[in-house]
XYZ file of N, CA, C and O in Angstrom:
828
model
N 17.027 -6.434 -1.799
C 16.362 -6.091 -0.681
C 16.511 -7.755 0.056
O 15.385 -8.129 0.784
N 17.040 -8.769 -0.545
C 16.922 -10.079 0.114
C 18.595 -10.144 -0.256
O 19.598 -9.615 -0.160
N 18.801 -11.698 0.500
C 20.232 -12.010 0.619
C 20.744 -13.134 -0.758
O 21.288 -13.420 -0.238
N 20.118 -12.630 -1.717
C 20.352 -13.083 -2.674
C 19.556 -14.288 -3.305
O 19.171 -14.920 -4.115
N 18.923 -15.014 -2.520
C 18.016 -16.326 -2.904
C 16.522 -15.644 -2.542
O 15.779 -16.788 -2.241
N 16.158 -14.532 -2.104
C 14.768 -14.173 -1.819
C 14.403 -14.373 -0.441
O 12.899 -14.264 -0.257
N 14.992 -15.140 0.401
C 14.530 -15.818 1.713
C 14.281 -14.544 2.422
O 13.206 -14.658 3.492
N 14.633 -13.826 2.460
C 14.905 -12.586 3.083
C 13.259 -12.079 3.394
O 12.698 -11.528 4.350
N 12.731 -11.531 1.961
C 12.154 -10.827 1.489
C 10.715 -11.643 1.513
O 9.450 -11.422 2.226
N 11.205 -13.144 1.517
C 9.936 -14.196 1.940
C 9.536 -14.441 3.077
O 8.385 -14.276 3.731
N 10.791 -14.420 3.988
C 10.399 -14.314 5.405
C 9.592 -12.945 5.865
O 8.792 -13.192 6.771
N 10.128 -11.950 5.729
C 9.042 -10.522 5.850
C 7.581 -10.817 5.450
O 6.696 -10.321 6.227
N 7.244 -11.221 4.110
C 5.768 -11.306 3.723
C 5.271 -12.045 4.288
O 3.865 -11.878 4.356
N 5.941 -13.287 4.784
C 4.982 -14.332 5.371
C 4.702 -13.453 6.753
O 3.522 -14.114 7.445
N 5.530 -13.293 7.610
C 5.303 -12.461 8.763
C 4.118 -11.249 8.793
O 3.168 -11.528 9.492
N 4.464 -10.377 7.753
C 3.489 -9.419 7.766
C 2.147 -10.053 7.393
O 1.312 -9.377 7.954
N 2.067 -11.040 6.682
C 0.561 -11.571 6.278
C -0.081 -12.320 7.751
O -1.017 -12.100 7.954
N 0.721 -13.004 8.225
C 0.658 -13.756 9.573
C 0.004 -12.709 10.633
O -1.188 -12.822 11.228
N 0.741 -11.834 10.951
C 0.477 -10.413 11.834
C -1.202 -9.564 11.053
O -1.746 -9.555 12.076
N -1.091 -9.518 9.860
C -2.284 -8.938 9.315
C -3.373 -9.658 9.944
O -4.304 -9.266 10.201
N -3.496 -10.870 9.335
C -4.671 -12.007 9.607
C -4.624 -12.025 11.000
O -6.119 -11.851 11.452
N -3.927 -11.808 11.965
C -4.137 -11.705 13.472
C -4.765 -10.507 13.916
O -5.643 -10.570 14.660
N -4.733 -9.620 12.879
C -5.208 -8.214 13.071
C -6.541 -7.721 12.593
O -7.125 -6.777 12.501
N -7.474 -9.474 12.043
C -8.475 -9.503 11.180
C -8.681 -8.874 10.007
O -9.711 -8.273 9.602
N -7.304 -8.825 9.165
C -7.509 -7.789 7.850
C -7.959 -9.237 6.914
O -7.523 -10.413 7.365
N -8.262 -8.992 5.831
C -8.507 -9.912 5.027
C -7.591 -9.587 3.746
O -7.716 -8.312 3.098
N -7.106 -10.710 2.995
C -6.247 -10.631 2.106
C -7.278 -10.316 0.702
O -7.761 -10.787 0.563
N -6.496 -9.418 -0.338
C -7.109 -8.931 -1.264
C -5.872 -9.247 -2.445
O -4.955 -9.102 -2.236
N -6.591 -10.299 -3.566
C -5.354 -10.348 -4.647
C -6.049 -9.645 -5.996
O -7.143 -9.920 -6.271
N -5.205 -8.868 -6.382
C -5.659 -8.136 -7.723
C -4.581 -8.430 -8.973
O -3.302 -8.775 -8.579
N -5.408 -8.127 -9.726
C -4.318 -8.138 -11.244
C -3.454 -7.238 -11.361
O -3.820 -5.995 -10.438
N -1.927 -7.641 -11.723
C -0.998 -6.417 -11.779
C -1.496 -5.564 -13.031
O -0.879 -4.282 -12.968
N -2.070 -5.887 -13.764
C -2.617 -4.680 -14.863
C -3.746 -4.180 -14.656
O -4.931 -4.458 -14.310
N -3.583 -2.668 -14.925
C -4.658 -2.036 -14.630
C -5.191 -0.997 -15.709
O -4.200 -0.655 -16.670
N -6.033 -0.233 -15.448
C -6.433 0.795 -16.214
C -6.151 2.257 -16.051
O -5.696 2.271 -14.942
N -5.775 3.294 -16.991
C -5.301 4.409 -16.812
C -6.798 5.110 -15.891
O -6.394 6.007 -15.052
N -7.474 5.008 -16.041
C -9.203 5.272 -15.834
C -8.827 5.474 -14.293
O -9.285 5.911 -13.257
N -8.430 3.690 -13.670
C -8.625 3.642 -12.512
C -7.278 4.653 -11.740
O -7.692 5.388 -10.441
N -6.359 4.835 -12.155
C -5.000 5.803 -11.292
C -5.707 6.956 -11.180
O -5.661 7.818 -10.426
N -6.745 7.649 -12.636
C -6.937 8.670 -12.914
C -7.916 8.931 -11.636
O -8.042 10.170 -10.998
N -8.538 7.923 -11.271
C -9.782 8.278 -10.229
C -8.851 8.739 -8.860
O -9.553 9.128 -7.688
N -8.139 8.022 -8.676
C -7.350 8.214 -7.469
C -6.437 9.107 -7.261
O -5.610 9.447 -6.261
N -6.256 9.812 -8.719
C -5.469 10.942 -8.685
C -3.776 10.874 -8.402
O -3.138 11.386 -7.827
N -3.657 9.795 -8.978
C -1.988 9.138 -9.110
C -1.583 9.081 -10.585
O -2.572 8.227 -11.575
N -0.715 9.729 -10.799
C -0.189 9.750 -12.228
C 0.039 8.330 -12.615
O 1.114 7.715 -11.657
N -0.155 8.229 -13.642
C 0.007 6.738 -14.386
C 1.333 6.546 -14.697
O 1.876 5.357 -14.997
N 2.215 7.742 -15.087
C 3.501 8.036 -15.682
C 4.018 7.812 -14.517
O 3.995 8.834 -13.087
N 5.469 7.218 -14.379
C 6.336 6.447 -15.302
C 5.803 5.076 -14.872
O 5.674 4.818 -14.145
N 5.112 4.177 -16.059
C 4.244 2.967 -15.648
C 4.692 2.644 -17.247
O 5.192 3.202 -18.441
N 4.684 0.913 -16.936
C 4.868 0.152 -18.618
C 3.512 -0.049 -18.845
O 2.583 -0.496 -18.252
N 3.514 0.244 -20.329
C 2.343 0.134 -20.972
C 2.350 -0.939 -21.666
O 3.563 -1.190 -22.513
N 1.723 -1.880 -22.138
C 1.492 -3.283 -22.804
C 1.318 -2.200 -23.772
O 0.564 -1.730 -24.476
N 1.893 -3.351 -24.939
C 1.676 -2.944 -26.703
C 0.417 -3.215 -27.457
O 0.015 -2.531 -27.941
N 0.009 -4.459 -26.726
C -0.930 -5.273 -27.185
C -1.966 -5.569 -26.052
O -2.013 -6.762 -26.335
N -2.863 -4.729 -25.292
C -3.321 -5.288 -24.363
C -4.758 -5.734 -24.635
O -5.401 -5.373 -25.968
N -4.973 -6.700 -23.780
C -6.313 -7.341 -24.410
C -8.117 -6.253 -23.908
O -8.690 -6.487 -24.988
N -7.645 -5.278 -23.041
C -8.404 -4.284 -22.889
C -8.041 -3.039 -22.199
O -6.909 -3.305 -21.751
N -8.699 -2.209 -22.258
C -8.392 -0.771 -21.719
C -8.040 -1.010 -20.387
O -7.543 -0.194 -19.468
N -8.966 -2.158 -19.255
C -8.897 -2.291 -18.133
C -7.519 -2.917 -17.586
O -7.399 -2.873 -16.493
N -6.941 -3.699 -18.655
C -5.753 -4.264 -18.389
C -4.487 -3.739 -18.886
O -3.987 -4.570 -19.747
N -4.040 -2.615 -18.866
C -3.311 -1.684 -19.963
C -2.083 -1.608 -19.330
O -0.778 -1.625 -20.024
N -1.548 -1.469 -18.188
C -0.725 -0.853 -17.475
C -0.535 -2.063 -16.053
O -1.131 -1.994 -15.532
N 1.009 -1.889 -16.114
C 1.772 -2.746 -14.940
C 1.373 -1.605 -13.531
O 1.827 -0.621 -13.945
N 0.976 -1.805 -12.507
C 0.637 -0.951 -11.280
C 2.086 -0.280 -10.921
O 2.907 -1.506 -10.414
N 1.978 1.153 -10.873
C 3.350 1.636 -10.255
C 2.486 1.967 -8.693
O 3.515 2.653 -7.665
N 1.484 1.392 -8.210
C 1.072 1.769 -6.860
C 0.076 1.003 -6.790
O -0.786 0.624 -7.868
N -0.427 0.282 -5.312
C -1.617 -0.706 -5.092
C -2.805 -0.041 -4.831
O -3.875 -0.441 -4.429
N -2.339 1.403 -4.446
C -3.405 2.039 -3.733
C -5.193 2.350 -4.426
O -5.910 1.450 -3.846
N -4.797 2.554 -5.800
C -5.792 2.424 -6.449
C -6.888 1.231 -6.450
O -8.201 1.281 -6.502
N -6.559 0.375 -6.592
C -6.920 -1.125 -6.555
C -7.483 -1.350 -5.428
O -8.772 -1.991 -4.936
N -6.811 -1.156 -4.106
C -7.501 -1.074 -2.589
C -8.788 -0.322 -2.674
O -9.757 -0.623 -2.138
N -8.850 0.955 -3.004
C -9.832 1.592 -3.157
C -11.063 1.295 -3.847
O -12.024 1.280 -3.290
N -10.706 0.753 -5.056
C -11.750 -0.179 -5.710
C -12.216 -1.361 -4.846
O -13.768 -1.128 -4.870
N -11.421 -2.084 -4.072
C -11.825 -3.067 -3.428
C -12.807 -2.645 -2.323
O -14.030 -3.410 -1.920
N -12.454 -1.387 -1.854
C -13.233 -1.119 -0.704
C -14.961 -0.707 -1.440
O -15.489 -0.979 -0.672
N -14.644 -0.129 -2.534
C -15.921 0.396 -2.850
C -16.952 -1.494 -3.029
O -17.947 -0.872 -3.214
N -16.480 -2.149 -3.729
C -16.940 -3.156 -4.150
C -17.544 -3.756 -2.753
O -18.632 -4.801 -3.138
N -16.825 -3.866 -1.756
C -16.819 -4.590 -0.516
C -18.083 -3.677 0.179
O -18.706 -4.329 1.193
N -18.295 -2.573 0.380
C -18.887 -1.792 1.483
C -20.885 -1.816 1.603
O -21.046 -1.841 2.549
N -20.982 -1.950 0.143
C -22.789 -2.374 0.151
C -22.861 -3.944 1.048
O -24.045 -4.006 1.367
N -21.673 -4.738 1.180
C -22.111 -5.898 1.264
C -21.758 -5.834 3.096
O -21.726 -7.361 3.597
N -21.240 -5.275 3.632
C -20.360 -5.139 4.933
C -21.269 -3.964 5.851
O -21.095 -3.001 5.383
N -21.705 -4.604 7.008
C -22.247 -3.746 7.862
C -21.332 -3.196 8.903
O -21.003 -2.104 9.334
N -20.020 -4.187 9.289
C -18.975 -3.997 10.497
C -17.932 -3.169 9.444
O -17.883 -3.022 8.159
N -16.704 -2.637 10.107
C -15.835 -1.897 9.409
C -14.733 -3.181 8.627
O -15.067 -4.136 8.948
N -14.018 -2.662 7.724
C -13.928 -3.198 6.469
C -12.212 -2.978 6.899
O -11.524 -1.940 6.995
N -11.385 -4.560 6.838
C -9.869 -4.213 7.115
C -9.798 -5.131 5.755
O -9.468 -6.440 6.104
N -9.145 -4.235 4.871
C -8.397 -4.808 3.864
C -6.804 -4.937 3.364
O -6.253 -3.972 4.002
N -6.192 -5.690 2.828
C -4.968 -5.578 2.742
C -4.571 -6.100 1.213
O -4.913 -7.248 0.955
N -3.497 -5.682 0.724
C -2.765 -6.214 -0.282
C -1.293 -6.239 -0.454
O -0.776 -4.979 -0.158
N -0.515 -7.440 -0.531
C 1.084 -7.386 -0.577
C 1.360 -7.995 -1.971
O 1.265 -9.175 -2.222
N 1.807 -7.155 -2.934
C 2.512 -7.306 -4.263
C 3.408 -6.538 -4.391
O 3.562 -5.541 -3.875
N 4.025 -6.610 -5.720
C 4.900 -6.135 -6.162
C 4.249 -5.013 -7.074
O 3.168 -4.823 -7.527
N 4.849 -3.783 -7.112
C 4.552 -2.471 -8.059
C 5.669 -2.581 -8.983
O 6.945 -3.283 -8.784
N 5.428 -2.010 -10.135
C 6.818 -1.861 -11.045
C 6.750 -0.468 -11.556
O 6.006 0.476 -11.858
N 8.128 -0.420 -11.762
C 8.787 0.823 -12.131
C 9.296 0.515 -13.443
O 10.297 -0.163 -13.172
N 9.538 1.367 -14.571
C 10.203 1.081 -15.874
C 11.840 1.643 -15.828
O 11.840 2.387 -14.645
N 12.723 0.632 -16.269
C 14.236 1.203 -15.913
C 14.729 1.691 -17.242
O 15.260 2.748 -17.507
N 14.041 0.873 -18.451
C 14.554 1.299 -19.775
C 13.819 0.474 -20.680
O 13.255 -0.378 -20.379
N 13.594 1.127 -21.974
C 12.783 0.427 -22.873
C 13.088 -0.725 -23.187
O 12.396 -1.600 -23.215
N 14.483 -1.593 -22.673
C 14.915 -2.980 -23.138
C 14.795 -3.636 -21.976
O 14.968 -5.197 -21.623
N 14.701 -2.824 -20.951
C 15.352 -3.728 -19.531
C 13.788 -3.986 -18.826
O 12.748 -3.680 -19.211
N 14.220 -5.292 -17.658
C 12.641 -5.314 -17.182
C 12.265 -4.563 -16.302
O 13.235 -4.013 -15.506
N 11.179 -4.280 -15.556
C 11.050 -3.338 -14.600
C 11.667 -3.569 -13.134
O 11.888 -4.390 -12.837
N 11.554 -2.270 -12.638
C 12.051 -2.589 -11.239
C 10.985 -2.966 -10.448
O 10.109 -2.544 -10.529
N 11.002 -4.114 -9.736
C 9.804 -4.606 -8.544
C 10.228 -4.272 -7.429
O 10.925 -4.477 -6.968
N 9.340 -3.522 -6.950
C 9.223 -3.336 -5.447
C 7.720 -3.699 -4.422
O 6.838 -3.533 -4.934
N 8.638 -4.788 -3.569
C 7.211 -5.290 -2.798
C 6.870 -4.456 -1.948
O 7.418 -3.416 -1.528
N 5.242 -4.782 -2.110
C 4.860 -3.329 -1.472
C 3.269 -3.707 -0.389
O 3.216 -4.842 -1.053
N 3.321 -3.377 0.864
C 2.121 -3.373 1.436
C 0.770 -2.191 1.320
O 1.584 -1.285 2.054
N -0.238 -2.475 1.088
C -1.183 -1.614 1.328
C -2.204 -1.936 2.213
O -2.512 -3.114 1.969
N -2.717 -1.275 3.626
C -3.545 -1.598 4.272
C -4.610 -0.461 3.845
O -4.334 0.493 4.141
N -5.988 -1.211 4.095
C -7.037 0.251 4.026
C -8.254 -0.341 4.960
O -8.509 -1.724 4.650
N -8.706 0.506 5.583
C -9.766 0.188 6.458
C -10.881 1.297 6.107
O -10.740 2.507 5.688
N -11.969 1.111 6.625
C -13.250 2.154 6.635
C -13.989 1.591 8.022
O -13.833 0.533 8.103
N -14.932 2.914 8.286
C -15.784 2.801 9.126
C -14.971 2.982 10.776
O -15.587 2.138 11.862
N -13.457 2.855 10.856
C -12.886 2.969 11.863
C -12.123 4.750 11.762
O -12.058 5.223 11.179
N -11.523 4.944 13.371
C -10.695 6.324 13.264
C -9.502 5.967 12.721
O -8.884 5.199 12.400
N -8.967 7.339 12.491
C -7.380 7.236 12.182
C -6.742 6.911 13.330
O -5.521 6.067 13.243
N -6.959 6.991 14.566
C -6.270 6.702 15.591
C -6.582 5.098 16.025
O -5.499 4.171 16.204
N -7.517 4.486 15.315
C -7.427 3.173 15.213
C -6.836 2.589 14.292
O -6.044 1.318 14.414
N -6.518 3.159 13.061
C -5.854 2.656 12.086
C -4.736 2.590 12.551
O -3.878 1.856 12.227
N -3.897 3.902 12.892
C -2.693 4.111 13.154
C -2.358 2.958 14.417
O -1.031 2.546 13.989
N -3.151 2.700 15.442
C -2.683 1.793 16.114
C -2.245 0.346 15.894
O -1.730 -0.562 16.145
N -3.276 0.205 14.354
C -3.201 -1.116 13.758
C -1.871 -1.243 13.071
O -1.163 -2.276 12.977
N -1.413 0.009 12.618
C -0.205 0.180 11.838
C 0.930 -0.556 12.682
O 1.953 -0.997 12.848
N 1.017 -0.033 13.800
C 1.966 0.535 15.050
C 1.959 -1.158 15.700
O 2.995 -1.573 15.789
N 0.862 -1.821 16.119
C 0.963 -3.294 16.364
C 1.763 -3.942 15.242
O 2.617 -4.918 15.695
N 1.224 -3.829 14.032
C 2.208 -4.301 13.233
C 3.518 -4.236 13.245
O 4.364 -5.428 13.096
N 3.762 -3.294 13.038
C 5.395 -2.807 12.997
C 5.870 -3.502 14.220
O 7.081 -3.748 14.355
N 5.392 -3.477 15.269
C 5.871 -3.304 16.567
C 6.151 -4.948 16.804
O 6.948 -5.406 17.366
N 5.181 -5.572 16.258
C 5.310 -7.044 16.211
C 6.508 -7.931 15.693
O 6.956 -8.609 15.649
N 6.579 -6.882 14.524
C 7.612 -7.006 13.652
C 9.119 -6.788 14.522
O 10.213 -6.765 13.543
N 9.384 -6.180 15.226
C 9.864 -5.651 16.090
C 10.764 -4.557 15.297
O 12.168 -4.123 15.382
N 10.193 -3.816 14.510
C 10.372 -2.421 13.967
C 9.855 -1.265 15.079
O 8.255 -1.399 15.106
N 11.225 -0.653 15.576
C 10.624 0.054 16.590
C 11.008 1.479 16.212
O 11.503 1.973 15.156
N 11.231 2.458 16.882
C 11.380 4.056 17.051
C 10.771 4.549 15.823
O 11.168 5.053 15.046
N 9.281 4.358 15.910
C 8.619 4.846 14.675
C 8.132 6.383 14.952
O 7.888 6.694 16.218
N 8.283 7.214 14.048
C 7.914 8.952 13.968
C 7.047 8.985 12.691
O 7.219 8.139 11.804
N 5.946 9.610 13.086
C 5.152 10.181 12.175
C 5.530 11.864 11.552
O 4.996 12.353 12.647
N 5.660 11.892 10.708
C 6.144 13.283 10.123
C 5.189 13.947 9.319
O 4.704 13.233 8.298
N 4.860 15.080 9.560
C 3.690 15.807 8.274
C 4.421 15.725 6.967
O 5.457 15.623 6.901
N 3.533 15.739 6.380
C 3.617 15.854 4.663
C 4.735 17.179 4.090
O 4.112 18.324 4.961
N 5.522 16.869 3.516
C 6.220 18.401 3.158
C 5.587 19.053 2.161
O 5.952 20.303 1.675
N 4.861 18.763 1.260
C 3.847 19.373 -0.003
C 2.718 18.526 0.131
O 2.232 17.486 0.470
N 2.153 19.282 -0.960
C 0.351 19.009 -0.971
C 0.375 17.718 -1.939
O 1.110 17.459 -2.357
N -0.648 17.043 -1.803
C -0.950 15.621 -2.320
C -2.529 15.863 -2.698
O -3.366 16.295 -2.084
N -2.657 15.457 -4.575
C -3.914 15.060 -4.643
C -4.632 13.890 -4.240
O -5.897 13.475 -4.145
N -4.011 12.416 -3.606
C -4.444 11.538 -3.407
C -4.558 11.453 -1.928
O -6.073 10.832 -1.468
N -4.036 12.179 -0.682
C -3.889 12.076 0.424
C -4.442 13.518 0.928
O -4.303 14.251 0.095
N -5.127 13.577 2.039
C -5.645 14.648 3.016
C -4.617 14.742 3.569
O -4.364 14.168 4.786
N -3.643 15.904 3.390
C -2.211 15.827 4.136
C -3.004 16.413 5.571
O -1.610 16.152 6.641
N -3.626 17.256 5.907
C -3.846 17.515 7.121
C -4.206 16.292 8.105
O -4.215 16.112 9.417
N -4.435 15.288 7.526
C -4.899 13.966 8.100
C -3.735 12.805 7.806
O -4.384 11.645 7.626
N -3.047 12.763 7.448
C -2.012 11.799 6.841
C -0.362 12.324 7.335
O -0.268 13.450 7.785
N 0.620 11.270 7.399
C 1.546 11.431 7.343
C 2.880 10.399 7.161
O 2.398 9.020 6.355
N 3.945 10.943 7.239
C 5.035 9.960 6.389
C 5.740 9.174 7.702
O 5.909 9.561 8.938
N 5.845 7.716 7.612
C 6.176 6.890 8.484
C 7.669 6.789 8.398
O 8.324 6.230 7.233
N 8.371 6.573 9.554
C 9.583 6.318 9.647
C 9.695 5.455 10.868
O 9.412 5.289 11.691
N 10.916 5.049 10.463
C 11.801 3.952 11.348
C 12.979 4.785 11.838
O 14.054 4.464 10.698
N 13.209 5.258 12.818
C 14.398 6.075 13.243
C 14.843 7.102 11.743
O 14.179 7.588 11.593
N 15.781 7.096 10.818
C 15.823 7.949 9.847
C 15.078 7.313 8.637
O 15.414 7.771 7.553
N 14.993 5.674 8.562
C 14.725 5.192 7.312
C 12.883 5.635 7.095
O 12.305 5.473 8.081
N 12.537 5.885 5.440
C 11.342 5.932 5.416
C 10.648 4.764 5.116
O 11.355 3.817 4.607
N 9.653 4.739 5.958
C 8.998 3.225 5.484
C 7.504 3.170 4.333
O 7.540 2.261 3.862
N 7.104 4.732 4.683
C 5.897 4.656 3.656
C 4.735 5.481 4.252
O 5.184 6.485 4.747
N 3.858 5.649 3.929
C 2.526 6.890 3.883
C 1.510 5.983 4.779
O 0.902 5.166 4.409
N 0.825 7.097 5.586
C -0.423 6.656 6.598
C -1.228 7.934 6.491
O -0.986 8.826 6.462
N -2.930 7.586 6.263
C -3.509 8.687 6.262
C -4.733 8.417 5.408
O -5.424 7.689 5.276
N -5.564 9.615 5.797
C -6.696 9.853 4.966
C -6.806 10.040 3.582
O -6.177 10.764 3.232
N -7.633 9.687 2.692
C -7.374 9.653 1.411
C -8.674 10.693 1.353
O -9.519 11.296 1.750
N -8.071 11.816 0.102
C -8.535 13.149 0.003
C -10.219 12.942 -0.170
O -10.403 11.670 -0.986
N -10.708 13.639 0.196
C -12.294 13.535 -0.282
C -12.942 13.568 -1.768
O -13.677 12.946 -1.934
N -12.350 14.541 -2.405
C -12.413 14.340 -3.852
C -12.359 12.823 -4.711
O -12.501 12.343 -5.486
N -10.962 11.991 -4.018
C -10.776 10.604 -4.338
C -11.937 9.794 -3.886
O -12.187 8.937 -4.602
N -12.001 9.969 -2.674
C -13.211 9.055 -1.966
C -14.427 9.394 -2.880
O -14.900 8.346 -3.250
N -14.618 10.488 -3.198
C -16.017 10.840 -4.060
C -15.683 10.233 -5.171
O -16.739 9.535 -5.755
N -14.590 9.973 -5.971
C -14.481 9.473 -7.223
C -14.914 8.192 -7.454
O -15.182 7.290 -8.216
N -14.568 7.238 -6.154
C -14.938 5.828 -5.999
C -15.819 5.729 -5.189
O -16.344 4.650 -5.050
N -16.751 6.817 -5.241
C -18.133 6.678 -4.426
C -18.128 6.155 -2.857
O -19.226 4.896 -2.717
N -17.357 6.321 -2.097
C -17.006 5.872 -0.943
C -17.701 6.309 0.079
O -17.544 7.687 0.109
N -18.512 5.463 0.851
C -19.436 6.466 1.535
C -19.063 6.648 3.076
O -19.312 7.613 3.735
N -18.027 6.025 3.465
C -17.317 6.044 4.778
C -15.960 6.504 4.623
O -15.289 6.776 3.604
N -15.053 7.123 5.670
C -14.111 7.757 5.866
C -13.107 6.587 5.665
O -13.309 5.638 6.511
N -12.258 6.854 4.962
C -11.066 5.868 4.616
C -9.683 6.136 4.786
O -9.437 7.087 4.790
N -9.003 5.219 5.368
C -7.723 5.426 5.816
C -6.843 4.506 4.960
O -7.347 3.166 5.053
N -5.564 4.810 4.670
C -4.775 3.949 3.948
C -3.203 3.908 4.585
O -3.061 5.114 4.723
N -2.583 2.753 4.569
C -1.249 2.586 5.088
C -0.598 2.207 3.608
O -0.809 1.198 3.550
N 0.534 2.430 3.189
C 1.412 2.432 1.803
C 2.782 1.996 2.560
O 3.229 3.155 2.731
N 3.207 0.788 2.279
C 4.219 0.504 3.116
C 5.380 -0.320 2.640
O 5.084 -1.155 1.410
N 6.887 0.283 2.227
C 7.720 -0.279 1.675
C 8.268 -1.652 2.394
O 8.785 -1.509 3.260
N 8.073 -2.852 1.584
C 8.460 -4.186 1.940
C 9.967 -4.446 2.105
O 10.280 -4.826 3.118
N 10.244 -3.985 1.405
C 12.155 -4.157 1.440
C 12.664 -3.465 2.421
O 13.942 -3.998 2.930
N 12.309 -2.417 2.679
C 12.896 -1.456 3.541
C 12.541 -1.999 4.820
O 13.648 -2.383 5.570
N 11.094 -2.886 5.003
C 10.989 -3.409 6.311
C 11.821 -4.529 6.599
O 12.067 -4.893 8.015
N 11.896 -5.275 5.456
C 13.088 -6.451 5.497
C 14.033 -6.238 5.701
O 14.882 -6.856 6.828
N 15.025 -5.140 5.319
C 16.016 -4.597 5.820
C 16.243 -4.130 7.007
O 17.151 -4.841 7.923
N 15.003 -3.560 7.798
C 15.371 -3.297 8.965
C 15.179 -4.244 10.085
O 16.088 -4.737 11.305
N 14.162 -5.216 9.442
C 13.680 -6.315 10.470
C 15.066 -7.630 10.264
O 15.468 -7.976 11.137
N 16.335 -7.654 9.051
C 17.278 -8.174 9.345
C 18.567 -7.555 9.928
O 19.294 -8.097 9.860
N 18.528 -6.337 10.080
C 19.701 -5.633 10.097
C 20.117 -5.873 12.064
O 19.358 -6.229 12.732
N 21.385 -5.696 12.496
C 21.823 -5.904 13.627
C 21.106 -5.046 14.588
O 20.849 -5.577 15.350
N 21.018 -3.853 14.454
C 20.676 -2.676 15.172
C 19.435 -2.994 15.793
O 18.885 -2.587 16.769
N 18.522 -4.020 15.094
C 16.908 -4.522 15.726
C 17.200 -5.556 16.636
O 16.512 -5.791 17.393
N 18.425 -6.018 16.960
C 18.424 -7.195 17.580
C 18.706 -6.870 19.312
O 19.612 -7.597 19.629
N 18.523 -5.534 19.499
C 18.948 -5.325 20.897
C 17.396 -5.780 21.857
O 16.593 -6.103 21.476
N 18.251 -6.097 23.238
C 17.517 -6.703 23.828
C 16.145 -5.853 24.169
O 16.046 -4.714 24.238
């Protein structure tokens, strides 16, 4: 996802963070190691995941294959301290196992989570972010299958032309209940590698 020395991705990540801070988002830093319970709450399968052989505790047992559960926990932790809408994001690697002796596949991922705003407002923030990075020709397509994590009637798959960027939408009410979230929550999950490729590709450089 970069030009060999990491600058491609680094520039994209810096741009994303800069734009998100301008859009009033707060950056969150979470540990890469999480519990199976956290993923169960979000109704996301923990497998395939890398599990530590000798974890220090059950709370830090698996390398994250998704950032969404951690951000939902952050929303829960912050909701009682905020009267105004919450705008949180995390930009970090997710990890997928490759083989028993191989290092995991690292995928830079961006998750944006909001509460106390409408879907239209959340979608507007995502469109502003991507348009400011010159990612255009955005399309929002319906889910093709049911999801335990997302409320598919109020969620969509995000594309730039034919390239899949990620998912946007409302968190399934059952998942919101699991995290004891009081307000309607919308989340966007974006693949930073794909954004980096599109941002650096020649077809994006039209006037």
